[in-house]
Amino acid sequence: MLIQATSRATLSLALLGTVALVAPASAREQAGAGYAQAEWAQDYASPAAMQVQRSSTPILSPQTVAATEQMVERYKEIVSRGGWKPVSGADRLRIGARGAVVGAVRQRLIVTGDIDPVAGNSGVYDSYVAAGVKRFQARHGLSQTGTMSMATQQAMNVPADIRLRQLEINAVRLRSYSGNLGQRFVITNIPAALVQTVENGQVVTLHAAGVGKIDRQSPIMNTKATQINFNPFWTVPASIVKKDLIPKMQKDPNYLTDNKIRIFSGEAEIQPSQVNWNSDEGTRYRYRQDSGADFNSMGIVRINIPNPYGVFMHDTNTKGVFGDDFRFISSGCVRVQNVREYITWLLKDTPGWGREQVEQAIESGKRVDATLSSPVPVYWTYITAWATPDGLVQFRDDIYKRDGVNVPSTIGAPTPVASAESTAPQSFEPGDEEN
């Protein structure tokens, strides 16, 4: 089955790639004649050959474990040769730039195999350098612009010994999932802000995700998807009421009405004009946002995954975040891009819930629940370094600082680089604890 295309986040989602890895004899001979040894051999007859393609190999698989263990050995060799030299002053380089710093970038890319040694030592930022930078960006979860940025330079300057330690740590994590995960299952890799659906050992769909903030982390857990809630309501958590909702009402008496948030005292609805917003009276009530794709914080659907943390997976009314490099924006839940494809896949074995029925439920605008006939295993993981069977290595920021090797952060927050501004109404950051 083909991997489904995702919308808008193409720049930041070439996350699990493979490339042609066979170098011409001349490249091998020159590498052995004094050139810096590439991490793996490649044929760079043209920049097109350097493009990173998506892989159908799940991040949780025996193949990924084996590839990552092999990459550990390759990185030991890189470290034993002295690693790579840091680059500086390269954060604004692009095609046409010249100078010694371009040569430093070129050499840095050669060490990790993003450019073949036969590319030479030219001080010109040509199409080969741009393609190598783009490839490097893809391997580090950065938008593939082909031009240098501060985030790209910072990622290049993470020392080789730290990258080796990351690979060793993550090889252990990957091996912990070596059992039978199921014929059909879902992987959320939190550092990559990525969701994979897997069937018969192959990735079926790939989704950008919004995951927990640094101070509201998404938990590492194993659970199952059990039910889909179409057009859900959203109940505003008490912390949000006090922190955001009441101050907004003090500034704009129409805020609740404009955002279709209703106030309840018990089961009775009351009007905003009945509340003294300049006191703590507002904290005594329950607030519920109507269902609606354009304004509801959970968008068109919520996916229930029973767990002790009170988190779930859902759509969002602010789709622009899926094109950002930095997608650590939720209160612990996972927001899924292209959610219609995701829930259609979840429901494929549930009688009466094909794609047509999914679309009808969404378009009805009504609260509808669909219970999966066979719950699907869901694994929320924390993998910051891994390799594909074709020899491509991937790294992500240790956003929650769990690797224990002090990996420098390479992505600031927020960094909207690949998406248009959201056209959704401005609202407070939703709390994900309740619905």
XYZ file of C-alpha atoms in Angstrom:
435
model
C 0.000 0.000 0.000
C 1.364 3.436 -0.891
C 2.243 5.919 1.806
C -0.365 8.644 1.797
C 0.795 12.150 0.956
C 0.509 14.753 3.671
C -0.560 18.333 3.033
C 1.474 21.418 3.760
C 4.217 19.866 5.883
C 6.111 18.284 3.008
C 9.126 20.478 3.770
C 9.479 19.178 7.311
C 8.275 15.610 6.808
C 10.937 13.894 4.686
C 11.740 12.248 8.003
C 12.344 8.621 7.199
C 14.323 8.594 3.998
C 16.377 6.388 1.758
C 18.756 7.223 -1.082
C 20.913 5.441 -3.640
C 24.030 4.431 -1.741
C 26.425 3.078 -4.373
C 29.446 5.230 -5.204
C 31.319 5.056 -8.476
C 34.780 3.479 -8.356
C 36.393 6.891 -8.833
C 34.740 8.152 -5.664
C 36.015 5.194 -3.636
C 39.521 5.518 -5.074
C 39.728 9.237 -4.334
C 38.360 8.706 -0.817
C 41.143 6.215 -0.229
C 43.717 8.606 -1.652
C 43.486 11.205 1.058
C 39.974 12.626 0.893
C 37.912 12.689 4.096
C 36.174 9.315 4.323
C 32.440 9.582 3.713
C 30.115 7.893 6.212
C 28.597 5.871 3.387
C 29.221 5.773 -0.352
C 26.891 7.548 -2.750
C 26.563 8.448 -6.385
C 26.143 12.173 -6.839
C 25.936 12.314 -10.603
C 23.384 15.074 -10.065
C 21.776 16.852 -7.094
C 18.582 14.893 -7.806
C 20.354 11.746 -6.619
C 20.844 13.386 -3.227
C 17.170 13.776 -2.422
C 15.845 12.032 0.663
C 12.835 9.845 0.019
C 10.436 8.479 2.598
C 10.974 4.957 3.817
C 8.260 2.370 4.303
C 10.177 0.813 7.211
C 8.544 1.565 10.592
C 10.720 3.251 13.193
C 9.770 0.401 15.543
C 10.951 -2.651 13.610
C 13.766 -5.218 13.634
C 15.111 -3.614 10.463
C 15.451 -0.224 12.167
C 17.168 -1.826 15.164
C 19.715 -3.550 12.911
C 20.326 -0.408 10.842
C 20.791 1.723 13.968
C 23.259 -0.754 15.473
C 25.249 -0.669 12.218
C 25.206 3.129 12.320
C 26.640 3.020 15.853
C 29.682 1.260 14.418
C 30.020 3.782 11.605
C 29.866 6.676 14.048
C 32.523 5.038 16.205
C 34.764 5.207 13.134
C 33.893 8.866 12.561
C 34.689 9.690 16.194
C 37.960 7.739 16.034
C 38.989 9.893 13.036
C 38.370 13.065 15.005
C 34.735 13.699 14.146
C 34.050 16.889 12.236
C 35.068 20.514 12.538
C 32.425 23.060 13.590
C 31.333 25.710 11.109
C 30.641 29.341 11.926
C 29.297 32.330 10.036
C 27.425 30.048 7.648
C 23.854 30.676 8.786
C 22.898 32.852 5.777
C 24.712 31.068 2.969
C 22.819 30.205 -0.187
C 23.471 29.369 -3.840
C 26.001 31.793 -5.332
C 27.810 32.539 -2.063
C 31.602 32.274 -2.075
C 34.354 32.088 0.482
C 36.219 29.874 2.918
C 33.110 29.269 5.006
C 31.479 27.550 2.006
C 34.422 25.175 1.887
C 33.967 24.467 5.609
C 30.309 23.602 5.038
C 31.251 21.380 2.112
C 33.789 19.488 4.232
C 31.285 19.096 7.050
C 28.782 17.556 4.633
C 31.420 15.184 3.231
C 32.156 13.680 6.647
C 28.556 12.535 7.138
C 27.996 11.492 3.552
C 25.687 14.337 2.575
C 28.112 15.224 -0.235
C 30.464 12.779 -1.928
C 34.214 13.501 -1.667
C 34.414 13.910 -5.461
C 32.408 17.131 -5.037
C 35.765 18.737 -4.285
C 36.822 21.719 -2.191
C 35.345 24.578 -4.179
C 34.519 27.724 -2.227
C 31.342 28.234 -4.247
C 27.904 27.417 -2.806
C 26.704 25.548 -5.892
C 23.808 23.179 -6.550
C 25.725 20.273 -5.017
C 26.215 22.112 -1.740
C 22.556 23.160 -1.761
C 21.461 19.558 -2.350
C 23.779 18.357 0.420
C 22.410 20.942 2.842
C 18.882 19.948 1.903
C 19.708 16.307 2.550
C 21.264 17.185 5.907
C 18.177 19.213 6.843
C 15.908 16.289 5.989
C 17.933 14.007 8.246
C 17.555 16.424 11.157
C 13.860 17.244 10.814
C 14.497 20.757 9.482
C 12.690 22.410 6.601
C 14.465 21.454 3.395
C 15.296 24.855 1.956
C 18.776 24.029 0.675
C 20.018 27.284 2.219
C 21.876 27.509 5.498
C 20.057 28.719 8.605
C 21.065 29.118 12.229
C 19.215 25.889 13.081
C 21.078 24.043 10.318
C 24.427 25.385 11.481
C 23.663 24.434 15.094
C 22.717 20.903 14.034
C 25.981 20.617 12.083
C 27.922 21.660 15.167
C 26.611 18.975 17.530
C 29.838 16.999 18.169
C 30.248 13.547 16.660
C 30.768 11.889 20.044
C 27.411 13.223 21.254
C 25.701 11.934 18.120
C 27.331 8.548 18.730
C 26.031 8.485 22.295
C 22.542 9.357 21.041
C 22.644 6.429 18.641
C 23.773 4.063 21.399
C 21.013 5.220 23.764
C 18.330 4.974 21.115
C 19.475 1.562 19.961
C 18.608 0.373 23.461
C 15.211 2.089 23.275
C 14.483 0.539 19.901
C 15.426 -2.937 21.113
C 12.870 -2.592 23.930
C 10.164 -2.748 21.235
C 11.476 -5.973 19.738
C 8.384 -8.011 20.657
C 5.230 -8.513 18.606
C 3.694 -5.041 18.318
C 0.700 -6.248 16.327
C -0.282 -6.618 12.688
C -1.698 -3.072 12.702
C -0.422 -0.390 15.065
C 0.337 3.318 15.459
C 3.667 4.906 16.385
C 3.961 8.449 17.741
C 7.610 9.487 17.882
C 7.503 12.516 20.167
C 10.916 14.122 19.399
C 10.174 13.861 15.671
C 6.581 15.124 16.182
C 5.543 12.356 13.823
C 2.811 9.696 13.638
C 3.133 6.510 11.565
C 0.448 3.936 10.914
C 1.848 0.468 10.305
C 0.305 -2.612 8.729
C 2.003 -5.907 7.875
C 5.387 -4.426 8.695
C 5.064 -1.415 6.364
C 4.315 2.263 6.973
C 0.903 3.042 5.483
C 0.349 6.706 6.366
C 2.661 9.375 7.743
C 1.442 12.417 9.678
C 3.049 15.524 11.120
C 1.986 15.999 14.718
C 1.810 18.619 17.428
C 3.055 17.168 20.722
C 3.512 18.276 24.313
C 5.325 21.429 25.317
C 8.532 21.121 27.283
C 6.637 21.907 30.498
C 3.598 19.782 29.536
C 5.243 16.698 28.096
C 3.492 13.994 26.126
C 3.938 10.735 28.077
C 5.807 7.653 26.900
C 3.202 4.883 26.933
C 1.615 1.881 25.255
C -2.156 2.010 24.804
C -4.861 1.313 22.203
C -7.160 3.426 20.047
C -10.699 2.420 20.999
C -13.149 5.076 19.794
C -13.479 8.018 17.418
C -15.528 11.045 18.530
C -16.691 13.098 15.551
C -17.391 16.821 16.001
C -16.453 16.781 19.714
C -17.220 19.420 22.298
C -14.344 20.857 24.327
C -14.676 21.507 28.043
C -12.335 24.259 29.186
C -10.058 23.060 32.038
C -10.220 25.048 35.297
C -6.611 26.184 34.916
C -7.403 27.744 31.536
C -10.544 29.406 32.892
C -8.555 31.238 35.548
C -5.422 31.917 33.526
C -6.873 32.871 30.144
C -10.630 32.932 29.855
C -11.494 35.369 32.676
C -8.784 37.919 31.686
C -10.014 37.792 28.085
C -13.585 38.416 29.212
C -12.420 41.398 31.237
C -10.953 42.882 28.065
C -13.662 41.783 25.630
C -17.183 40.974 26.906
C -17.969 39.265 23.564
C -15.064 36.823 23.735
C -17.071 33.774 24.816
C -19.866 34.446 22.349
C -17.430 35.007 19.478
C -15.651 31.711 20.248
C -18.917 29.796 20.773
C -18.116 28.917 24.382
C -21.138 28.344 26.606
C -21.360 28.723 30.407
C -23.094 26.115 32.565
C -24.102 26.146 36.200
C -24.839 22.483 36.743
C -26.910 21.594 33.678
C -28.373 25.094 33.259
C -26.835 27.439 30.712
C -26.294 31.033 31.813
C -25.368 34.120 29.836
C -21.975 35.882 30.036
C -23.734 39.078 31.145
C -24.880 37.277 34.298
C -21.308 36.787 35.543
C -19.173 39.331 37.417
C -15.918 38.942 35.505
C -14.050 41.277 37.868
C -14.317 38.735 40.691
C -13.621 35.010 41.076
C -17.235 34.173 40.236
C -16.217 32.948 36.794
C -14.246 30.062 38.306
C -17.447 28.486 39.693
C -18.896 27.499 36.324
C -18.280 24.956 33.581
C -17.372 26.179 30.085
C -17.980 24.152 26.937
C -17.010 25.074 23.409
C -19.443 24.009 20.678
C -18.301 21.512 18.077
C -17.070 23.051 14.832
C -14.057 22.522 12.595
C -13.260 26.231 12.238
C -13.183 27.208 15.898
C -13.213 24.160 18.195
C -9.809 23.500 19.707
C -10.070 19.790 18.855
C -11.168 20.390 15.284
C -13.379 17.713 13.738
C -12.364 14.610 15.672
C -10.942 13.156 18.850
C -9.317 9.693 19.077
C -9.742 8.034 22.457
C -6.701 6.103 23.727
C -7.421 5.062 27.347
C -4.500 5.893 29.638
C -3.818 7.213 33.159
C -2.496 10.559 31.890
C -5.777 11.972 30.557
C -4.342 12.576 27.075
C -5.658 11.659 23.637
C -5.121 12.323 19.922
C -7.155 14.872 17.985
C -7.516 17.254 15.080
C -6.972 21.000 15.515
C -8.465 24.198 14.160
C -4.972 25.707 13.737
C -3.512 23.651 10.892
C -0.586 26.015 10.268
C 1.481 24.466 13.045
C 2.010 21.301 10.986
C 4.333 23.178 8.653
C 6.602 24.421 11.438
C 9.914 22.872 12.434
C 8.949 23.338 16.089
C 5.745 21.445 16.884
C 5.977 21.093 20.668
C 2.850 23.101 21.335
C 0.193 21.037 23.126
C -0.636 20.389 26.751
C 0.347 16.729 26.384
C -2.071 15.453 23.740
C -1.064 14.741 20.148
C -2.595 16.761 17.310
C -2.587 14.830 14.043
C -2.210 16.337 10.584
C -4.366 14.883 7.814
C -6.569 13.388 10.496
C -9.188 12.113 8.019
C -6.659 9.688 6.543
C -5.635 8.632 10.030
C -9.103 7.831 11.345
C -10.123 6.163 8.076
C -7.186 3.801 8.527
C -8.097 3.190 12.190
C -11.694 2.338 11.237
C -10.963 0.241 8.137
C -11.819 -3.058 9.879
C -14.899 -1.663 11.651
C -18.089 -2.584 9.733
C -20.035 0.401 8.448
C -17.115 2.843 8.696
C -15.510 3.284 5.299
C -14.181 6.588 3.963
C -17.644 7.636 2.793
C -19.155 7.122 6.262
C -16.265 9.004 7.865
C -16.852 11.980 5.565
C -20.587 11.896 6.205
C -20.073 11.922 9.973
C -17.701 14.884 9.725
C -19.874 16.875 7.348
C -22.995 16.318 9.451
C -21.563 18.551 12.148
C -23.252 16.333 14.728
C -21.734 14.504 17.680
C -21.176 10.935 16.453
C -19.127 8.150 18.060
C -17.542 5.198 16.263
C -16.170 2.353 18.379
C -13.393 0.313 16.783
C -14.389 -3.348 16.471
C -10.740 -4.255 17.141
C -8.770 -1.705 19.208
C -5.508 -0.719 17.508
C -2.269 -0.668 19.563
C -0.766 2.805 19.944
C 2.838 3.388 21.015
C 4.003 6.829 22.135
C 7.799 6.647 21.954
C 10.837 8.855 22.471
C 13.383 8.168 19.724
C 15.905 10.927 18.943
C 18.283 8.964 16.682
C 17.779 6.041 14.323
C 18.807 4.696 10.931
C 16.979 3.150 8.005
C 17.978 -0.150 6.391
C 19.380 1.778 3.404
C 21.978 3.473 5.604
C 20.465 6.887 6.261
C 20.758 8.204 9.811
C 18.212 10.541 11.421
C 18.615 12.837 14.446
C 16.092 14.950 16.347
C 16.397 17.409 19.205
C 16.336 15.835 22.658
C 13.468 18.190 23.402
C 12.635 16.725 26.841
C 16.320 16.197 27.776
C 15.983 12.436 28.256
C 19.102 11.312 26.417
C 21.380 12.398 29.250
C 24.153 13.574 26.927
C 23.431 17.320 26.859
C 22.503 17.518 23.182
C 22.338 21.233 22.290
C 18.948 22.415 21.073
C 18.917 23.283 17.380
C 15.359 24.560 16.957
C 13.919 27.657 18.587
C 10.258 28.014 19.533
C 8.260 28.772 17.572
C 9.832 28.779 14.109
C 7.155 28.968 11.387
C 9.171 28.368 8.247
C 7.037 26.186 6.028
C 3.446 27.179 6.602
C 1.128 30.038 5.861
C -0.372 32.027 8.700
C -3.401 30.347 10.212
C -6.715 31.869 9.244
C -8.479 30.439 12.295
C -9.829 32.890 14.904
C -7.269 33.777 17.547
C -7.900 31.817 20.720
C -6.110 30.796 23.884
C -3.912 27.700 23.863
C -6.271 24.796 24.584
C -5.747 22.543 27.550
C -5.974 18.924 26.512
C -7.023 17.367 29.794
C -10.752 17.352 29.117
C -13.268 17.294 26.275
